[in-house]
Backbone as numpy.savetxt, mean C-alpha at the origin, in Angstrom:
# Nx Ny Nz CAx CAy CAz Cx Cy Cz
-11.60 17.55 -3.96 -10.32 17.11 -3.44 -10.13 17.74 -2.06
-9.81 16.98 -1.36 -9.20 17.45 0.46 -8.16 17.02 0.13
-7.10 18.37 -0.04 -5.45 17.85 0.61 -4.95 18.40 1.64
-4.70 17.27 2.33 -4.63 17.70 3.90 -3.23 17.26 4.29
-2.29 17.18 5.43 -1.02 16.55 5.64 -2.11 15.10 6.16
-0.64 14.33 5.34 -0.83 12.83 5.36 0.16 11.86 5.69
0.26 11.27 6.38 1.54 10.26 7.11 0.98 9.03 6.57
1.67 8.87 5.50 1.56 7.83 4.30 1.79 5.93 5.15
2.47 6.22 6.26 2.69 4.69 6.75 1.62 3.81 7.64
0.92 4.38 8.57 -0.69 3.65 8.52 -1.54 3.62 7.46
-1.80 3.77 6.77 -2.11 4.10 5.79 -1.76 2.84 4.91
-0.39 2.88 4.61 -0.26 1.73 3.52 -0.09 0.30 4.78
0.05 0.35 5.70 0.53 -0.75 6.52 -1.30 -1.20 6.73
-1.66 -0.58 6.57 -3.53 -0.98 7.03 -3.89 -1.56 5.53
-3.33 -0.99 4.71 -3.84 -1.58 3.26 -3.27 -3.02 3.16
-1.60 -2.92 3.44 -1.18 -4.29 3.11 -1.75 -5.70 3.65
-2.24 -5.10 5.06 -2.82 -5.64 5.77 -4.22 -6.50 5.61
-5.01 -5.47 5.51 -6.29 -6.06 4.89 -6.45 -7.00 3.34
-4.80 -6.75 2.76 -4.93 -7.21 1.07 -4.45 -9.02 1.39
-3.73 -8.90 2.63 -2.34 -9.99 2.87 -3.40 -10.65 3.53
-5.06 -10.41 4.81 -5.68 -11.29 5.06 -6.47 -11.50 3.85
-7.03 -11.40 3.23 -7.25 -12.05 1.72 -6.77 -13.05 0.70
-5.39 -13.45 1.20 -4.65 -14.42 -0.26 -4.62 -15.74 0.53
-4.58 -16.43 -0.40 -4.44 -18.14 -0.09 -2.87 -18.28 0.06
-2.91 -19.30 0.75 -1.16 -19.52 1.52 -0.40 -19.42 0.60
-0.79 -20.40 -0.80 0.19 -20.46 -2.10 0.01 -19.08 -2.90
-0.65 -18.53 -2.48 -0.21 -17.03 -3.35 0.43 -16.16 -3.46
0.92 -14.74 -3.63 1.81 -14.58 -3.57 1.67 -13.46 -1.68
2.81 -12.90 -1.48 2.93 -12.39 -0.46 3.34 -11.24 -0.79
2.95 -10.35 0.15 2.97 -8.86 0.34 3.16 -8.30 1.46
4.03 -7.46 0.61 5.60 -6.49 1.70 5.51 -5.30 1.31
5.50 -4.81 3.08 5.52 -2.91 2.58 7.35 -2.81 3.17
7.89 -1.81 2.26 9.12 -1.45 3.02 8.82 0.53 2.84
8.77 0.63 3.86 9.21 1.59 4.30 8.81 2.04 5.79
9.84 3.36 5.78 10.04 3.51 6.74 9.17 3.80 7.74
8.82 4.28 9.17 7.47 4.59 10.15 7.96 5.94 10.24
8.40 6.50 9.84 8.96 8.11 10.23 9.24 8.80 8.73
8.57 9.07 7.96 8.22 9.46 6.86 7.99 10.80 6.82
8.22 11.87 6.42 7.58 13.31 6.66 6.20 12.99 5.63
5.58 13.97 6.47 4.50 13.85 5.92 3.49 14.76 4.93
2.70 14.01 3.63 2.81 14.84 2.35 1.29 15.09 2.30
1.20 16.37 1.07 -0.03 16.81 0.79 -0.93 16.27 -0.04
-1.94 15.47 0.39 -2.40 14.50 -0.68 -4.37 14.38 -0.10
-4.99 14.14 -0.35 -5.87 13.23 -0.29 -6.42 11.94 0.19
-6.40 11.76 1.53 -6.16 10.51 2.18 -7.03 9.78 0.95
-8.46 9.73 1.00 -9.30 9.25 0.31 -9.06 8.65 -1.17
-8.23 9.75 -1.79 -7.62 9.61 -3.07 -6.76 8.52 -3.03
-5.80 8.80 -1.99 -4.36 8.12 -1.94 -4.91 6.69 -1.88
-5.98 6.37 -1.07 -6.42 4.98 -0.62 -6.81 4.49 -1.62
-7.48 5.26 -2.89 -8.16 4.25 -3.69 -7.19 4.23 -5.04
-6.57 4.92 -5.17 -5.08 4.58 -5.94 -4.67 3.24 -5.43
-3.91 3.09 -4.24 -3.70 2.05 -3.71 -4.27 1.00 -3.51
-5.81 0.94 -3.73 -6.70 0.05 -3.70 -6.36 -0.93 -5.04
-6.77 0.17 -6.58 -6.18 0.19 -7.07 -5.23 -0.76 -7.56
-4.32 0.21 -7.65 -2.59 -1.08 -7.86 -2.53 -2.34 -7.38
-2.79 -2.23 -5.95 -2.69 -3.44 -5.29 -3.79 -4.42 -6.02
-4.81 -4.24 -6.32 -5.55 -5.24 -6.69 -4.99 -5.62 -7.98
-4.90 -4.76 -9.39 -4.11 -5.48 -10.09 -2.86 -5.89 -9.94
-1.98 -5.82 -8.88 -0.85 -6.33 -8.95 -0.99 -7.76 -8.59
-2.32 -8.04 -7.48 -2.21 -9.32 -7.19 -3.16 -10.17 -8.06
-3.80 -9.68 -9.35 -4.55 -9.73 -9.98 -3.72 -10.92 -11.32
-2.53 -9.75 -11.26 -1.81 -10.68 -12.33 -0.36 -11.33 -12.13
0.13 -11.54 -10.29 0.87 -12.43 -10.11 0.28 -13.47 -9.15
0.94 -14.43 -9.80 0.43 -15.74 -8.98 0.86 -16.26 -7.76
2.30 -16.45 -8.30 3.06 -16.58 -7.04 4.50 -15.43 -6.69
5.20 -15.51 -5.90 6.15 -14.96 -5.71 5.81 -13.51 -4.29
5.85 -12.29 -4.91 5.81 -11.04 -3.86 5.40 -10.07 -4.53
4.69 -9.46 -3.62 4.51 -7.97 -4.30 4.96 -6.86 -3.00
5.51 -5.80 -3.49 6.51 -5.01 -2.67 6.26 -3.75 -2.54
5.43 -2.89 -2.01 5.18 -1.46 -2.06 6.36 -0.88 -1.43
7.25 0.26 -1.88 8.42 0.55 -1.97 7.83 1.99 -1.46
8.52 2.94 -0.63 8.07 4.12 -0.15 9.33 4.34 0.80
9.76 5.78 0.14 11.21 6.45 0.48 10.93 7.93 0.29
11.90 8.66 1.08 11.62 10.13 1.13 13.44 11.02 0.11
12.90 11.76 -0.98 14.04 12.20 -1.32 14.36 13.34 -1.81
């Protein structure tokens, strides 16, 4: 494990990115909300990415249509 400081919003904005050029028009769509000014946490870039790899693939795995929404807030 490398946990290093990590600014979680390139990061997921590069993921949504690469997942959103992948889907067919009628599929569903994908939305990051959060913020670009995030403090930034102790994690595992590497880790964090393939978690997210991850989720995201089954999320779009088992909706067809509609949205999928990665939600990211500081509290």
């Amino acid at each position: 494990i490398n946990i290093q400081p990590l600014d979680l919003y390139p990061l997921l904005q590069s993921l949504i990115q690469r997942f959103s050029d992948q889907l067919l028009e009628d599929g569903p769509v994908l939305r990051l909300e959060c913020l670009p000014n995030l403090p930034l946490v102790s994690a595992d870039p590497e880790r964090v990415e393939q978690i997210m790899v991850n989720l995201l693939g089954n999320a779009l795995r088992y909706t067809v249509k509609g949205s999928i929404t990665v939600k990211v807030w500081s509290e």
